[in-house]
Amino acid sequence: MTKTRKPLEKYRRIVIKIGSALLVDRKTGLKTTWLNAMCADIAALRAKGIDVLVVSSGAIALGRSVLDLPAGALKLEESQAAAAIGQIALARAWSESLSTDGIVAGQILLTLGDTEERRRYLNARATINQLLKLGAVPIINENDTVATTEIRYGDNDRLAARVATMTGADLLVLLSDIDGLYTAPPHLDPDARFLDTIAEITPAIEAMAGGAASELSRGGMRTKIDAGKIATGAGCAMIIASGKPDHPLSAIENGARSSWFAPSGSPVTARKTWIAGQLLPAGSLAVDAGAETALRSGKSLLPAGVRHVTGSFSRGDTIAIIGTEGREIARGLAGYDADEARQITGRKSAEIAAILGYAGRAAMVHRDDMVMTATGLRRDMDTERDTADA
Ligand code: GLU
């Protein structure tokens, strides 16, 4: 047992993500007894002065059971309609159940753009923070009625991680039918070992969750590890635990099997948290070894160290920075539009004015607009405290 595992009451603000299967039974609909027990656990945390936010799945599953739609994949417009029907019932159930514990619930429905565009992100954050200030428990889901295939989270694991970083939570609890991380899928590999603490999400840990294109994605282990990268990178611990027992939070407290992911050692500024957690970088810059070393020691990225520009982005868009091994090492806000960046790639900063016809910035990505994202590198660079620098 390491210090990664702490009693839940030691945390200040907890985001709890609840998977559809815990809340909704295909045949009988909403699992009211389970929900009431969950709300009692939430009330116990609230009574200790802990802020609680819930990211609740189940809209599509519930709508589907109300509509009695056949098993199998739904068409986009079917799942949008199912979500519309399910979400209203889901929110009502949460509101009613929490009210028996004397707690007021507030519904927040987010789309991808609400967390990816900085202005909308700040707006959503302000509303959620206000709800918490008023003592309410935000019940959050993706707005599946308008989310399209291309523009959606699709899984609530990453959405919950984004909510955790957005609100400065110090713990994210992912409750589903999986009790934690194994070295291999336990139903396929009898030698799979359970991991109870994960100090860092290394490439080896990522490999255990299956590749990016794995079947396990969408609510599987892959999206949980992605959630872990977003959360722990912003200084928020994460637990993966089974939500199957009634009172799953009490079960964690009482030592039920669960995997704990340690937060990265040094909190980054709120702005850098937003940059690092962007899901869709608009492009990338491949850098040379010298630039990679410079970035690790906290320097800005100069055009001279860039080897190649990919994608089409405008100044201010988030872009990925790719190291010599082909892996992303950092993310930052572009100092130049993509076509300008291409023109000054590999050139000295002093040459920029002559090439572009105006004196631009010396840096392709300034250090203040950059966050190291590769495992093990973050600690070298981010020494600032979170100053909520909105
Ligand atoms: N937002 C979806 C719903 O409420 C769930 C997504 C997920 O299962 O992660 O039905």
Short mmCIF file of N, CA and C in Angstrom, two decimals, residues 166-289:
data_model
loop_
_atom_site.label_atom_id
_atom_site.label_comp_id
_atom_site.label_asym_id
_atom_site.label_seq_id
_atom_site.Cartn_x
_atom_site.Cartn_y
_atom_site.Cartn_z
N MET A 166 -11.12 20.45 -15.49
CA MET A 166 -11.79 21.74 -15.64
C MET A 166 -12.15 22.35 -14.29
N THR A 167 -12.50 21.50 -13.34
CA THR A 167 -12.99 21.99 -12.06
C THR A 167 -11.93 21.87 -10.96
N GLY A 168 -10.72 21.49 -11.34
CA GLY A 168 -9.65 21.38 -10.35
C GLY A 168 -9.91 20.29 -9.31
N ALA A 169 -10.62 19.21 -9.72
CA ALA A 169 -10.87 18.11 -8.79
C ALA A 169 -9.55 17.43 -8.43
N ASP A 170 -9.47 16.83 -7.24
CA ASP A 170 -8.24 16.11 -6.91
C ASP A 170 -8.42 14.59 -6.97
N LEU A 171 -9.66 14.13 -7.27
CA LEU A 171 -9.86 12.69 -7.44
C LEU A 171 -10.96 12.43 -8.47
N LEU A 172 -10.68 11.48 -9.35
CA LEU A 172 -11.66 11.01 -10.32
C LEU A 172 -11.89 9.52 -10.05
N VAL A 173 -13.15 9.13 -9.87
CA VAL A 173 -13.45 7.71 -9.63
C VAL A 173 -14.25 7.19 -10.82
N LEU A 174 -13.71 6.21 -11.52
CA LEU A 174 -14.42 5.62 -12.66
C LEU A 174 -15.09 4.32 -12.20
N LEU A 175 -16.40 4.34 -12.11
CA LEU A 175 -17.13 3.15 -11.68
C LEU A 175 -17.78 2.49 -12.89
N SER A 176 -17.49 1.22 -13.08
CA SER A 176 -18.12 0.49 -14.18
C SER A 176 -18.17 -0.97 -13.77
N ASP A 177 -18.25 -1.87 -14.76
CA ASP A 177 -18.25 -3.29 -14.39
C ASP A 177 -16.84 -3.87 -14.35
N ILE A 178 -15.82 -3.01 -14.56
CA ILE A 178 -14.43 -3.46 -14.51
C ILE A 178 -13.84 -3.01 -13.17
N ASP A 179 -13.18 -3.93 -12.44
CA ASP A 179 -12.74 -3.53 -11.11
C ASP A 179 -11.34 -2.91 -11.08
N GLY A 180 -10.70 -2.80 -12.24
CA GLY A 180 -9.39 -2.15 -12.25
C GLY A 180 -8.59 -2.57 -13.46
N LEU A 181 -7.30 -2.25 -13.42
CA LEU A 181 -6.42 -2.52 -14.55
C LEU A 181 -5.65 -3.83 -14.32
N TYR A 182 -5.64 -4.66 -15.34
CA TYR A 182 -4.88 -5.92 -15.32
C TYR A 182 -3.77 -5.83 -16.36
N THR A 183 -2.74 -6.64 -16.18
CA THR A 183 -1.62 -6.63 -17.14
C THR A 183 -2.07 -7.10 -18.52
N ALA A 184 -3.20 -7.81 -18.59
CA ALA A 184 -3.77 -8.29 -19.86
C ALA A 184 -5.27 -8.47 -19.61
N PRO A 185 -6.08 -8.55 -20.66
CA PRO A 185 -7.51 -8.74 -20.41
C PRO A 185 -7.75 -10.04 -19.63
N PRO A 186 -8.30 -9.97 -18.42
CA PRO A 186 -8.39 -11.15 -17.54
C PRO A 186 -9.27 -12.27 -18.10
N HIS A 187 -10.25 -11.92 -18.94
CA HIS A 187 -11.11 -12.98 -19.48
C HIS A 187 -10.42 -13.74 -20.62
N LEU A 188 -9.32 -13.18 -21.13
CA LEU A 188 -8.60 -13.85 -22.22
C LEU A 188 -7.31 -14.51 -21.75
N ASP A 189 -6.73 -13.97 -20.68
CA ASP A 189 -5.41 -14.42 -20.26
C ASP A 189 -5.43 -14.83 -18.78
N PRO A 190 -5.32 -16.13 -18.51
CA PRO A 190 -5.39 -16.58 -17.11
C PRO A 190 -4.22 -16.07 -16.26
N ASP A 191 -3.13 -15.63 -16.93
CA ASP A 191 -1.98 -15.12 -16.17
C ASP A 191 -2.07 -13.62 -15.90
N ALA A 192 -3.18 -13.00 -16.31
CA ALA A 192 -3.31 -11.55 -16.13
C ALA A 192 -3.20 -11.21 -14.64
N ARG A 193 -2.38 -10.21 -14.35
CA ARG A 193 -2.17 -9.78 -12.97
C ARG A 193 -2.92 -8.48 -12.72
N PHE A 194 -3.49 -8.33 -11.54
CA PHE A 194 -4.20 -7.11 -11.19
C PHE A 194 -3.18 -6.08 -10.69
N LEU A 195 -3.35 -4.81 -11.09
CA LEU A 195 -2.43 -3.76 -10.63
C LEU A 195 -3.19 -2.85 -9.68
N ASP A 196 -2.74 -2.78 -8.43
CA ASP A 196 -3.53 -1.95 -7.52
C ASP A 196 -3.05 -0.51 -7.43
N THR A 197 -1.79 -0.26 -7.76
CA THR A 197 -1.37 1.15 -7.85
C THR A 197 -0.53 1.36 -9.10
N ILE A 198 -0.76 2.48 -9.74
CA ILE A 198 -0.03 2.81 -10.96
C ILE A 198 0.60 4.18 -10.72
N ALA A 199 1.92 4.19 -10.60
CA ALA A 199 2.61 5.43 -10.25
C ALA A 199 2.63 6.39 -11.44
N GLU A 200 2.73 5.80 -12.65
CA GLU A 200 2.84 6.62 -13.85
C GLU A 200 2.25 5.86 -15.02
N ILE A 201 1.59 6.56 -15.93
CA ILE A 201 1.04 5.88 -17.10
C ILE A 201 2.12 5.83 -18.18
N THR A 202 2.90 4.78 -18.13
CA THR A 202 4.01 4.59 -19.07
C THR A 202 3.48 3.94 -20.34
N PRO A 203 4.31 3.89 -21.41
CA PRO A 203 3.86 3.17 -22.61
C PRO A 203 3.49 1.72 -22.31
N ALA A 204 4.16 1.10 -21.33
CA ALA A 204 3.85 -0.30 -20.97
C ALA A 204 2.43 -0.39 -20.40
N ILE A 205 2.05 0.58 -19.58
CA ILE A 205 0.69 0.60 -19.01
C ILE A 205 -0.32 0.81 -20.14
N GLU A 206 0.02 1.72 -21.05
CA GLU A 206 -0.90 1.98 -22.17
C GLU A 206 -1.10 0.71 -22.98
N ALA A 207 -0.02 -0.05 -23.17
CA ALA A 207 -0.11 -1.27 -23.97
C ALA A 207 -1.05 -2.28 -23.32
N MET A 208 -1.09 -2.28 -21.98
CA MET A 208 -1.98 -3.22 -21.27
C MET A 208 -3.44 -2.94 -21.58
N ALA A 209 -3.72 -1.68 -21.90
CA ALA A 209 -5.11 -1.30 -22.16
C ALA A 209 -5.52 -1.59 -23.60
N GLY A 210 -4.60 -2.10 -24.39
CA GLY A 210 -4.90 -2.33 -25.81
C GLY A 210 -4.53 -1.09 -26.59
N GLY A 211 -4.31 -1.27 -27.88
CA GLY A 211 -3.88 -0.14 -28.72
C GLY A 211 -4.99 0.86 -28.90
N ALA A 212 -4.65 1.97 -29.54
CA ALA A 212 -5.62 3.04 -29.73
C ALA A 212 -6.83 2.56 -30.53
N ALA A 213 -6.59 1.64 -31.44
CA ALA A 213 -7.69 1.20 -32.31
C ALA A 213 -8.35 -0.06 -31.77
N SER A 214 -8.10 -0.35 -30.50
CA SER A 214 -8.59 -1.59 -29.92
C SER A 214 -10.10 -1.68 -29.87
N GLU A 215 -10.56 -2.90 -29.87
CA GLU A 215 -11.98 -3.20 -29.70
C GLU A 215 -12.47 -2.70 -28.35
N LEU A 216 -11.50 -2.59 -27.42
CA LEU A 216 -11.88 -2.24 -26.06
C LEU A 216 -12.27 -0.78 -25.93
N SER A 217 -12.05 0.01 -26.99
CA SER A 217 -12.34 1.42 -26.83
C SER A 217 -13.84 1.63 -26.65
N ARG A 218 -14.19 2.86 -26.39
CA ARG A 218 -15.55 3.25 -26.02
C ARG A 218 -15.98 2.59 -24.72
N GLY A 219 -15.55 3.24 -23.66
CA GLY A 219 -15.96 2.76 -22.35
C GLY A 219 -15.15 1.55 -21.89
N GLY A 220 -14.19 1.10 -22.69
CA GLY A 220 -13.35 -0.02 -22.28
C GLY A 220 -12.13 0.51 -21.54
N MET A 221 -11.09 -0.32 -21.46
CA MET A 221 -9.92 0.09 -20.70
C MET A 221 -9.15 1.21 -21.39
N ARG A 222 -9.19 1.20 -22.73
CA ARG A 222 -8.46 2.22 -23.48
C ARG A 222 -8.89 3.65 -23.10
N THR A 223 -10.22 3.86 -23.07
CA THR A 223 -10.68 5.22 -22.75
C THR A 223 -10.42 5.54 -21.27
N LYS A 224 -10.34 4.49 -20.44
CA LYS A 224 -10.05 4.74 -19.02
C LYS A 224 -8.60 5.18 -18.84
N ILE A 225 -7.70 4.57 -19.61
CA ILE A 225 -6.30 4.98 -19.52
C ILE A 225 -6.12 6.38 -20.12
N ASP A 226 -6.84 6.66 -21.21
CA ASP A 226 -6.80 8.02 -21.77
C ASP A 226 -7.30 9.02 -20.73
N ALA A 227 -8.36 8.64 -20.03
CA ALA A 227 -8.89 9.50 -18.96
C ALA A 227 -7.81 9.70 -17.89
N GLY A 228 -7.10 8.61 -17.58
CA GLY A 228 -6.05 8.68 -16.57
C GLY A 228 -4.95 9.65 -16.96
N LYS A 229 -4.61 9.66 -18.26
CA LYS A 229 -3.55 10.57 -18.71
C LYS A 229 -3.99 12.02 -18.55
N ILE A 230 -5.25 12.29 -18.92
CA ILE A 230 -5.76 13.65 -18.79
C ILE A 230 -5.80 14.07 -17.31
N ALA A 231 -6.35 13.18 -16.47
CA ALA A 231 -6.54 13.54 -15.06
C ALA A 231 -5.21 13.63 -14.31
N THR A 232 -4.40 12.57 -14.39
CA THR A 232 -3.18 12.56 -13.58
C THR A 232 -2.22 13.66 -14.04
N GLY A 233 -2.24 13.94 -15.34
CA GLY A 233 -1.38 15.00 -15.87
C GLY A 233 -1.72 16.36 -15.28
N ALA A 234 -2.94 16.50 -14.83
CA ALA A 234 -3.36 17.78 -14.25
C ALA A 234 -3.36 17.71 -12.72
N GLY A 235 -2.70 16.69 -12.18
CA GLY A 235 -2.56 16.62 -10.72
C GLY A 235 -3.78 16.02 -10.02
N CYS A 236 -4.59 15.27 -10.77
CA CYS A 236 -5.79 14.65 -10.17
C CYS A 236 -5.59 13.14 -10.12
N ALA A 237 -5.76 12.53 -8.94
CA ALA A 237 -5.64 11.07 -8.82
C ALA A 237 -6.84 10.41 -9.48
N MET A 238 -6.68 9.14 -9.84
CA MET A 238 -7.82 8.43 -10.45
C MET A 238 -7.94 7.02 -9.89
N ILE A 239 -9.17 6.58 -9.70
CA ILE A 239 -9.44 5.21 -9.26
C ILE A 239 -10.31 4.54 -10.30
N ILE A 240 -9.97 3.31 -10.67
CA ILE A 240 -10.90 2.48 -11.44
C ILE A 240 -11.41 1.42 -10.47
N ALA A 241 -12.72 1.34 -10.31
CA ALA A 241 -13.27 0.36 -9.37
C ALA A 241 -14.59 -0.16 -9.91
N SER A 242 -14.98 -1.31 -9.38
CA SER A 242 -16.27 -1.86 -9.78
C SER A 242 -17.38 -1.09 -9.10
N GLY A 243 -18.40 -0.76 -9.87
CA GLY A 243 -19.56 -0.09 -9.28
C GLY A 243 -20.66 -1.07 -9.00
N LYS A 244 -20.39 -2.35 -9.20
CA LYS A 244 -21.47 -3.34 -9.11
C LYS A 244 -22.10 -3.46 -7.72
N PRO A 245 -21.29 -3.46 -6.63
CA PRO A 245 -21.97 -3.59 -5.33
C PRO A 245 -22.82 -2.36 -5.04
N ASP A 246 -23.87 -2.52 -4.26
CA ASP A 246 -24.56 -1.33 -3.75
C ASP A 246 -23.52 -0.60 -2.89
N HIS A 247 -23.62 0.69 -2.78
CA HIS A 247 -22.66 1.51 -2.02
C HIS A 247 -21.22 1.30 -2.51
N PRO A 248 -20.96 1.55 -3.79
CA PRO A 248 -19.60 1.27 -4.30
C PRO A 248 -18.52 2.15 -3.66
N LEU A 249 -18.87 3.36 -3.25
CA LEU A 249 -17.83 4.22 -2.64
C LEU A 249 -17.46 3.68 -1.25
N SER A 250 -18.48 3.24 -0.50
CA SER A 250 -18.18 2.63 0.80
C SER A 250 -17.35 1.37 0.58
N ALA A 251 -17.66 0.64 -0.49
CA ALA A 251 -16.90 -0.59 -0.78
C ALA A 251 -15.42 -0.25 -1.00
N ILE A 252 -15.14 0.84 -1.74
CA ILE A 252 -13.74 1.25 -1.96
C ILE A 252 -13.10 1.56 -0.60
N GLU A 253 -13.82 2.31 0.21
CA GLU A 253 -13.32 2.67 1.55
C GLU A 253 -13.00 1.42 2.36
N ASN A 254 -13.83 0.39 2.16
CA ASN A 254 -13.64 -0.83 2.95
C ASN A 254 -12.68 -1.82 2.30
N GLY A 255 -11.93 -1.32 1.31
CA GLY A 255 -10.85 -2.14 0.76
C GLY A 255 -11.21 -2.99 -0.44
N ALA A 256 -12.36 -2.71 -1.09
CA ALA A 256 -12.69 -3.47 -2.30
C ALA A 256 -11.58 -3.28 -3.33
N ARG A 257 -11.39 -4.28 -4.16
CA ARG A 257 -10.34 -4.24 -5.17
C ARG A 257 -10.52 -3.03 -6.08
N SER A 258 -9.44 -2.28 -6.30
CA SER A 258 -9.53 -1.10 -7.18
C SER A 258 -8.11 -0.71 -7.58
N SER A 259 -7.99 -0.08 -8.75
CA SER A 259 -6.68 0.39 -9.22
C SER A 259 -6.59 1.90 -9.00
N TRP A 260 -5.50 2.32 -8.38
CA TRP A 260 -5.30 3.74 -8.09
C TRP A 260 -4.16 4.29 -8.94
N PHE A 261 -4.42 5.41 -9.59
CA PHE A 261 -3.42 6.07 -10.44
C PHE A 261 -2.95 7.34 -9.74
N ALA A 262 -1.65 7.43 -9.52
CA ALA A 262 -1.11 8.59 -8.80
C ALA A 262 -1.14 9.83 -9.69
N PRO A 263 -1.44 10.98 -9.08
CA PRO A 263 -1.38 12.23 -9.86
C PRO A 263 0.06 12.59 -10.17
N SER A 264 0.29 13.33 -11.26
CA SER A 264 1.66 13.75 -11.56
C SER A 264 2.11 14.70 -10.45
N GLY A 265 3.40 14.68 -10.18
CA GLY A 265 3.94 15.37 -9.01
C GLY A 265 3.65 16.85 -8.91
N SER A 266 3.58 17.53 -10.04
CA SER A 266 3.49 18.97 -9.93
C SER A 266 2.29 19.52 -10.69
N PRO A 267 1.37 20.15 -10.00
CA PRO A 267 0.23 20.72 -10.71
C PRO A 267 0.69 21.75 -11.72
N VAL A 268 0.02 21.82 -12.84
CA VAL A 268 0.36 22.82 -13.85
C VAL A 268 -0.64 23.95 -13.78
N THR A 269 -0.39 25.02 -14.48
CA THR A 269 -1.33 26.13 -14.45
C THR A 269 -2.64 25.70 -15.11
N ALA A 270 -3.71 26.38 -14.77
CA ALA A 270 -5.02 26.03 -15.31
C ALA A 270 -5.00 26.09 -16.84
N ARG A 271 -4.28 27.07 -17.37
CA ARG A 271 -4.23 27.23 -18.81
C ARG A 271 -3.48 26.06 -19.46
N LYS A 272 -2.40 25.64 -18.82
CA LYS A 272 -1.64 24.52 -19.36
C LYS A 272 -2.44 23.22 -19.25
N THR A 273 -3.24 23.11 -18.21
CA THR A 273 -4.11 21.94 -18.08
C THR A 273 -5.06 21.86 -19.26
N TRP A 274 -5.58 23.00 -19.63
CA TRP A 274 -6.51 23.05 -20.77
C TRP A 274 -5.78 22.65 -22.05
N ILE A 275 -4.58 23.17 -22.23
CA ILE A 275 -3.81 22.83 -23.44
C ILE A 275 -3.53 21.33 -23.49
N ALA A 276 -3.06 20.77 -22.37
CA ALA A 276 -2.66 19.36 -22.36
C ALA A 276 -3.84 18.44 -22.60
N GLY A 277 -5.02 18.84 -22.15
CA GLY A 277 -6.17 17.95 -22.24
C GLY A 277 -6.95 18.07 -23.53
N GLN A 278 -6.53 18.93 -24.44
CA GLN A 278 -7.22 19.08 -25.72
C GLN A 278 -7.25 17.74 -26.45
N LEU A 279 -8.41 17.37 -26.91
CA LEU A 279 -8.52 16.05 -27.52
C LEU A 279 -8.13 16.03 -28.99
N LEU A 280 -8.25 17.18 -29.62
CA LEU A 280 -8.06 17.19 -31.07
C LEU A 280 -7.05 18.26 -31.50
N PRO A 281 -5.74 17.99 -31.34
CA PRO A 281 -4.77 18.98 -31.81
C PRO A 281 -4.96 19.20 -33.31
N ALA A 282 -4.79 20.44 -33.75
CA ALA A 282 -5.07 20.76 -35.15
C ALA A 282 -3.92 20.39 -36.08
N GLY A 283 -2.77 20.10 -35.53
CA GLY A 283 -1.63 19.74 -36.37
C GLY A 283 -0.47 19.33 -35.48
N SER A 284 0.70 19.16 -36.10
CA SER A 284 1.85 18.79 -35.28
C SER A 284 3.14 19.32 -35.87
N LEU A 285 4.14 19.43 -35.01
CA LEU A 285 5.48 19.86 -35.41
C LEU A 285 6.44 18.75 -34.99
N ALA A 286 7.20 18.21 -35.94
CA ALA A 286 8.23 17.23 -35.58
C ALA A 286 9.51 18.01 -35.33
N VAL A 287 10.17 17.71 -34.22
CA VAL A 287 11.35 18.49 -33.85
C VAL A 287 12.61 17.63 -33.84
N ASP A 288 13.77 18.29 -33.88
CA ASP A 288 15.03 17.54 -33.88
C ASP A 288 15.51 17.31 -32.44
N ALA A 289 16.60 16.55 -32.31
CA ALA A 289 17.07 16.15 -30.99
C ALA A 289 17.45 17.36 -30.13
#
